[in-house]
Amino acid sequence: MAAFIQRLFRNRKDSAPQPSTKKQEPPASVKAPSGSGQDEVRASQLAQLATSPTTEQLEDLAIRGVTADIRFKAAEQLEDREALARVRKAARNRDKGVYQTVRCKIQTIREQEEQEQSIREAVARMLRNAREQARSEDPKMYSARLEALLRHWKELEASATPEETTEFLGAIQQCRERLAGIQHQETETRRHKEQHAQRAETLALLEDTLQSLKNQEQDASLSALDALQKTQENRWLEATRDTQVEKQEQKQYESLMLTLRSYISALRQCRQHVDTLTSWQQQGQRPDNRELQDLIKVINWPKGFSKPALLRALEEMADQPAVARPAAATTDPEASKQLAKKLEQTLTQLEAALEARQLRESRQWFKTAQNQYRELDSGRQRHYQPRLQLLGGQLRELSDWQGFATEPKQISLCEQMEYLADQPMEPELKAEKIKELQTEWKALGGSSDRPLWNRFKAASDKAFEPCKEYFSAKSGLKQVNLQKRTAICDELAAFLDTADWAAVDWKQVERIHRVARQEWKEAWPVEFRDNRSVQKRFDALLKAMEKPLDEERTRNEETKQAIVAKAEALADHEPLQEAIELAKTLQQEWKAVGITRHRQDRKLWQAFRTACDAIFERRDARRNKQQEQARQADQQASAVLEQTRSVTRAAGAEALESALVEIGTLQELPVSGEIQKQVRDEQQRLRGAQQQIARAAQIRQWQHQVRARLTDLSHSDDAPAHWPSLADQVKDLSARELVIKAEILTGLESPEPDQSLRMELQVQRLANGLGGSNQEPSDPARTMEALVARWCLSLPGEELSDDKAERLAVALEKLPAA
């Protein structure tokens, strides 16, 4: 059999025409016509290339262009990836230039897609990081992480969609709010720590001061202590403001400050009575012990502190026994009268000086009065003593007032200025503080104490030293900023002079207006006087630019108002789909409208949005209604499908037909796509079952006719009308070949004696298929029917046998269902 197959194919090969020795011509699809026809086609294709051809036309030209140049140019213009793939497939091994060009373009498109995909992934990753950053509770490096996010977003912002940009900015706003909270918390923490440190320093300073006062032998400076008290009181007040202070800490401060106040009060009392004690010592007078004890009690010196010399002298005087007073220095009545008259005049001058608040003159007059008082006799001394003591008290009050009201304040100003000089501070703020302290110094009327003034002056110069360089640089900065503002005015003027308001880009004009204002603000500080004229010019230029801008905004607002009116008119428009399409068109028109005022645009947008929402709400309502109807229809269809699925081939043809009719009623229901597919599948199943029943009946009929042919050798009268034509297609087959062919069709084994014939029939069938000369039907069932028709109508009776009839009937039984 193998030799037979080889011989068969060798004969076919020998009969094949020999190949020509001529050069193979290109396929007809790309073969160019010759002569003038080629020129006309080339001209036509070039003209087509020059008139923006479609993708299909470019694909056709890239494959079938008459010249390589045309095919190359068409391939270069192609952008559709699928079309490029088809061109590459067609050009492989035929047009190397087109193939390489198309391959490169496909690679470029693939790389662009990969790059775009990478960018989309980066944007998505950036959005995810921004959301995570907004939800993060970790304050460490929060600001640095936020800045890194913003830097990376700046690189991707141009590739992000408006929705992604909005989402990112929303997350960043949350991050900034979170950062502001973290910074506020850190600021508060630093403030509380600084206040705690200030309180600790205050307590330490008070303790050190009180300890030094306890060990100090010389009298302390009352003005310095008074300034220290006020400074530390203010310092403690600032250090306890808006913060929590422990009770023990507050109690310690109050105890230390109370002790310091007691010391200052006692020291002030000592200073007030120094003249009285000096007068007693100079005159050799000694008051009684009761008066001394009262004075000591008034002073009320705190325990544990070193006593001043005055207080020690008073206590020593109080411990000594009383002595007789010496006689008056002058006993001459006339001389005493003259001295009394001079003392009277001196006291009058002293009273006038005290009333005029002249401390220096009052001290001189009081000293003169004391000298004159000592020269009087004891009687006149007793007469003038109360008045002299009263005026001495007034002098001490004036001296204390001057020292209390001026010198402590000036010392405090010196300390504040010295403290300010050592503080790192913004130059502007520091200069302002210096000016405030200098103003306070002047308000006190200056000082006659030269060392105190020199101290204040030196502290002021030291504090202002860091500001000199700043203000020097600031002066240059002001000049630079003035030049920037002048340049801004020049640029605005040049733009206004050359602007064509009839064809100008209004968004660009609005941007120029906004940027000019922003740059103008950034060009600060400037010298006020020099900036006056430039400011007037800038205001006039902005006004000249704002006039056409406002007119354009008004026109655009009117256009948007008209769009809003059209959208509102579509609220009840039918059909709904047309209203939706018109609304989408209006949305595009809205986007195309130019600049408007922000506030007015928001109002118009709200109205337009409301009108469009009303239209789309109608669509959503209708869609929901349809979805509800589809849901109900799906439920009804599912119930029907559940019933019909129980109907099988065994139920019979009538049950299948009834199920098909019931399924057919579902065609009118608005079921969903999934249910529609299930309905179609069920219909196909039922129809298939019907076909199987019909085929089984047909096969049984054929089997009956095959067996009946054995007894009725004449042509069957009940044969179908088309059988003769079918029988004619296999008229060359004998009964034996017919049965074997039926077994081949159904895959049944043939008896051993028929194996060689079966192989020949199979080979012949294969050869007929390759040669295209097969006249048999391609459908196995149709072929089998042709074999039955041949058996029943045209086979000679002597070829028929029971064995062959039974083999044919078995083959019919094995025929696959349709």
Short mmCIF file of C-alpha atoms in Angstrom, two decimals, residues 314-537:
data_model
loop_
_atom_site.label_atom_id
_atom_site.label_comp_id
_atom_site.label_asym_id
_atom_site.label_seq_id
_atom_site.Cartn_x
_atom_site.Cartn_y
_atom_site.Cartn_z
CA LEU A 314 19.51 104.03 115.28
CA GLU A 315 19.71 100.79 117.26
CA GLU A 316 22.92 101.95 119.02
CA MET A 317 21.27 105.30 119.82
CA ALA A 318 18.23 103.51 121.18
CA ASP A 319 20.47 101.42 123.47
CA GLN A 320 22.28 104.51 124.91
CA PRO A 321 20.88 106.39 127.94
CA ALA A 322 19.40 109.83 127.31
CA VAL A 323 21.82 112.80 127.71
CA ALA A 324 21.17 116.43 128.32
CA ARG A 325 21.04 118.66 125.26
CA PRO A 326 23.85 121.25 124.90
CA ALA A 327 23.05 124.94 125.19
CA ALA A 328 22.39 127.00 122.08
CA ALA A 329 25.35 128.42 120.31
CA THR A 330 23.98 131.98 120.35
CA THR A 331 22.56 133.66 123.44
CA ASP A 332 22.41 137.26 122.14
CA PRO A 333 18.70 138.05 121.64
CA GLU A 334 19.34 140.55 118.84
CA ALA A 335 21.66 138.17 116.98
CA SER A 336 19.20 135.32 117.44
CA LYS A 337 16.45 137.56 116.06
CA GLN A 338 18.50 138.34 112.94
CA LEU A 339 19.39 134.68 112.46
CA ALA A 340 15.71 133.77 112.83
CA LYS A 341 14.84 136.36 110.18
CA LYS A 342 17.42 134.93 107.75
CA LEU A 343 16.19 131.41 108.46
CA GLU A 344 12.67 132.56 107.72
CA GLN A 345 13.74 133.89 104.36
CA THR A 346 15.73 130.72 103.61
CA LEU A 347 12.75 128.54 104.47
CA THR A 348 10.54 130.65 102.19
CA GLN A 349 13.00 130.12 99.30
CA LEU A 350 13.13 126.40 100.13
CA GLU A 351 9.33 126.16 100.01
CA ALA A 352 9.30 127.91 96.60
CA ALA A 353 11.99 125.57 95.22
CA LEU A 354 10.14 122.53 96.52
CA GLU A 355 6.90 123.73 95.00
CA ALA A 356 8.68 124.21 91.64
CA ARG A 357 10.04 120.62 91.91
CA GLN A 358 13.62 121.93 91.68
CA LEU A 359 15.59 119.23 93.46
CA ARG A 360 19.04 120.78 93.07
CA GLU A 361 18.04 124.24 94.38
CA SER A 362 15.93 122.68 97.13
CA ARG A 363 18.94 120.77 98.43
CA GLN A 364 21.07 123.94 98.52
CA TRP A 365 18.40 125.94 100.35
CA PHE A 366 17.83 123.08 102.81
CA LYS A 367 21.56 122.89 103.60
CA THR A 368 21.65 126.65 104.23
CA ALA A 369 18.58 126.38 106.46
CA GLN A 370 20.24 123.63 108.52
CA ASN A 371 23.34 125.79 109.10
CA GLN A 372 21.22 128.74 110.14
CA TYR A 373 19.11 126.50 112.36
CA ARG A 374 22.16 125.33 114.31
CA GLU A 375 23.12 128.94 115.19
CA LEU A 376 19.74 129.65 116.86
CA ASP A 377 19.13 129.34 120.54
CA SER A 378 17.25 126.35 121.86
CA GLY A 379 13.97 128.27 122.16
CA ARG A 380 13.95 129.38 118.56
CA GLN A 381 15.19 125.95 117.46
CA ARG A 382 12.11 124.37 119.04
CA HIS A 383 10.00 126.93 117.15
CA TYR A 384 11.51 126.15 113.73
CA GLN A 385 12.20 122.44 114.24
CA PRO A 386 8.72 121.15 113.12
CA ARG A 387 8.76 123.36 110.03
CA LEU A 388 12.31 122.38 109.14
CA GLN A 389 11.50 118.68 109.59
CA LEU A 390 8.41 119.10 107.42
CA LEU A 391 10.38 120.74 104.62
CA GLY A 392 13.12 118.09 105.03
CA GLY A 393 10.46 115.43 104.53
CA GLN A 394 9.19 117.19 101.41
CA LEU A 395 12.77 117.38 100.12
CA ARG A 396 13.20 113.64 100.68
CA GLU A 397 9.91 112.98 98.92
CA LEU A 398 11.04 115.05 95.93
CA SER A 399 14.39 113.26 95.90
CA ASP A 400 12.70 109.89 96.21
CA TRP A 401 10.27 110.80 93.45
CA GLN A 402 13.07 111.78 91.13
CA GLY A 403 14.97 108.61 91.97
CA PHE A 404 11.86 106.44 91.89
CA ALA A 405 10.27 107.89 88.76
CA THR A 406 13.32 108.58 86.61
CA GLU A 407 16.51 106.84 87.59
CA PRO A 408 15.08 103.33 88.05
CA LYS A 409 13.28 103.65 84.74
CA GLN A 410 16.45 104.86 83.07
CA ILE A 411 18.42 102.00 84.61
CA SER A 412 15.70 99.63 83.43
CA LEU A 413 15.95 101.10 79.92
CA CYS A 414 19.71 100.57 80.01
CA GLU A 415 19.22 96.95 81.00
CA GLN A 416 16.61 96.42 78.33
CA MET A 417 18.86 97.99 75.71
CA GLU A 418 21.79 95.83 76.81
CA TYR A 419 19.58 92.74 76.71
CA LEU A 420 18.32 93.73 73.26
CA ALA A 421 21.89 94.15 71.98
CA ASP A 422 22.66 90.49 72.74
CA GLN A 423 19.50 89.06 71.18
CA PRO A 424 19.51 87.59 67.61
CA MET A 425 16.55 89.28 65.97
CA GLU A 426 15.24 90.45 62.63
CA PRO A 427 16.91 93.80 61.82
CA GLU A 428 13.58 95.54 61.14
CA LEU A 429 12.13 94.40 64.45
CA LYS A 430 15.33 95.14 66.34
CA ALA A 431 15.52 98.68 64.96
CA GLU A 432 11.92 99.24 65.94
CA LYS A 433 12.62 98.07 69.50
CA ILE A 434 15.67 100.35 69.71
CA LYS A 435 13.58 103.29 68.58
CA GLU A 436 10.91 102.52 71.18
CA LEU A 437 13.49 102.44 74.02
CA GLN A 438 15.07 105.70 72.83
CA THR A 439 11.63 107.32 72.74
CA GLU A 440 10.97 106.21 76.31
CA TRP A 441 14.36 107.64 77.38
CA LYS A 442 13.50 111.00 75.83
CA ALA A 443 10.08 110.95 77.47
CA LEU A 444 11.82 110.78 80.85
CA GLY A 445 13.52 114.11 80.09
CA GLY A 446 17.00 112.73 79.74
CA SER A 447 19.38 112.31 82.63
CA SER A 448 21.85 114.51 84.43
CA ASP A 449 23.73 111.37 85.37
CA ARG A 450 26.41 111.30 82.66
CA PRO A 451 27.63 107.74 83.32
CA LEU A 452 24.02 106.50 83.08
CA TRP A 453 23.56 108.27 79.73
CA ASN A 454 26.88 106.93 78.43
CA ARG A 455 25.76 103.44 79.44
CA PHE A 456 22.47 103.83 77.54
CA LYS A 457 24.22 105.34 74.52
CA ALA A 458 26.80 102.52 74.35
CA ALA A 459 24.08 99.88 74.60
CA SER A 460 22.08 101.61 71.83
CA ASP A 461 25.10 101.73 69.51
CA LYS A 462 25.89 98.07 70.18
CA ALA A 463 22.30 97.03 69.56
CA PHE A 464 22.07 98.98 66.28
CA GLU A 465 25.41 97.74 64.92
CA PRO A 466 23.94 94.58 63.25
CA CYS A 467 21.18 96.69 61.72
CA LYS A 468 23.57 99.05 59.88
CA GLU A 469 24.58 96.46 57.29
CA TYR A 470 20.98 95.40 56.82
CA PHE A 471 19.68 98.89 56.23
CA SER A 472 22.60 99.60 53.94
CA ALA A 473 21.73 96.52 51.88
CA LYS A 474 18.07 97.39 52.14
CA SER A 475 18.73 100.78 50.65
CA GLY A 476 20.31 99.09 47.61
CA LEU A 477 17.44 96.61 47.51
CA LYS A 478 14.95 99.46 47.47
CA GLN A 479 16.70 100.96 44.46
CA VAL A 480 16.71 97.59 42.66
CA ASN A 481 13.02 97.07 43.43
CA LEU A 482 12.25 100.57 42.15
CA GLN A 483 14.04 99.69 38.91
CA LYS A 484 12.00 96.46 38.68
CA ARG A 485 8.78 98.38 39.11
CA THR A 486 9.84 100.86 36.46
CA ALA A 487 10.61 97.96 34.10
CA ILE A 488 7.16 96.47 34.82
CA CYS A 489 5.56 99.79 33.87
CA ASP A 490 7.61 99.96 30.67
CA GLU A 491 6.59 96.42 29.67
CA LEU A 492 2.93 97.12 30.39
CA ALA A 493 3.07 100.34 28.39
CA ALA A 494 4.72 98.55 25.45
CA PHE A 495 2.08 95.83 25.54
CA LEU A 496 -0.79 98.31 25.65
CA ASP A 497 0.68 100.25 22.74
CA THR A 498 1.01 97.17 20.50
CA ALA A 499 -2.02 95.14 21.59
CA ASP A 500 -4.64 94.37 18.92
CA TRP A 501 -7.74 94.21 21.07
CA ALA A 502 -9.80 92.78 18.22
CA ALA A 503 -7.68 89.59 17.97
CA VAL A 504 -5.90 89.45 21.33
CA ASP A 505 -5.60 86.31 23.45
CA TRP A 506 -7.69 87.40 26.42
CA LYS A 507 -6.48 84.63 28.70
CA GLN A 508 -2.92 85.76 28.03
CA VAL A 509 -3.92 89.36 28.75
CA GLU A 510 -5.50 88.31 32.03
CA ARG A 511 -2.37 86.37 32.91
CA ILE A 512 -0.20 89.40 32.12
CA HIS A 513 -2.42 91.50 34.38
CA ARG A 514 -2.16 88.96 37.21
CA VAL A 515 1.59 88.43 36.86
CA ALA A 516 2.23 92.18 36.73
CA ARG A 517 0.38 92.68 40.01
CA GLN A 518 2.21 89.77 41.60
CA GLU A 519 5.65 90.94 40.47
CA TRP A 520 4.80 94.46 41.59
CA LYS A 521 4.09 93.20 45.11
CA GLU A 522 7.26 91.12 45.12
CA ALA A 523 9.35 94.19 44.18
CA TRP A 524 9.30 95.44 47.79
CA PRO A 525 10.54 97.30 49.79
CA VAL A 526 10.94 100.59 47.93
CA GLU A 527 11.57 104.17 48.98
CA PHE A 528 8.17 105.75 49.54
CA ARG A 529 8.95 109.12 48.01
CA ASP A 530 10.64 107.69 44.92
CA ASN A 531 7.81 105.21 44.43
CA ARG A 532 5.01 107.81 44.26
CA SER A 533 5.30 108.64 40.59
CA VAL A 534 5.97 105.01 39.59
CA GLN A 535 2.93 103.87 41.59
CA LYS A 536 0.69 106.41 39.85
CA ARG A 537 1.94 105.26 36.46
#
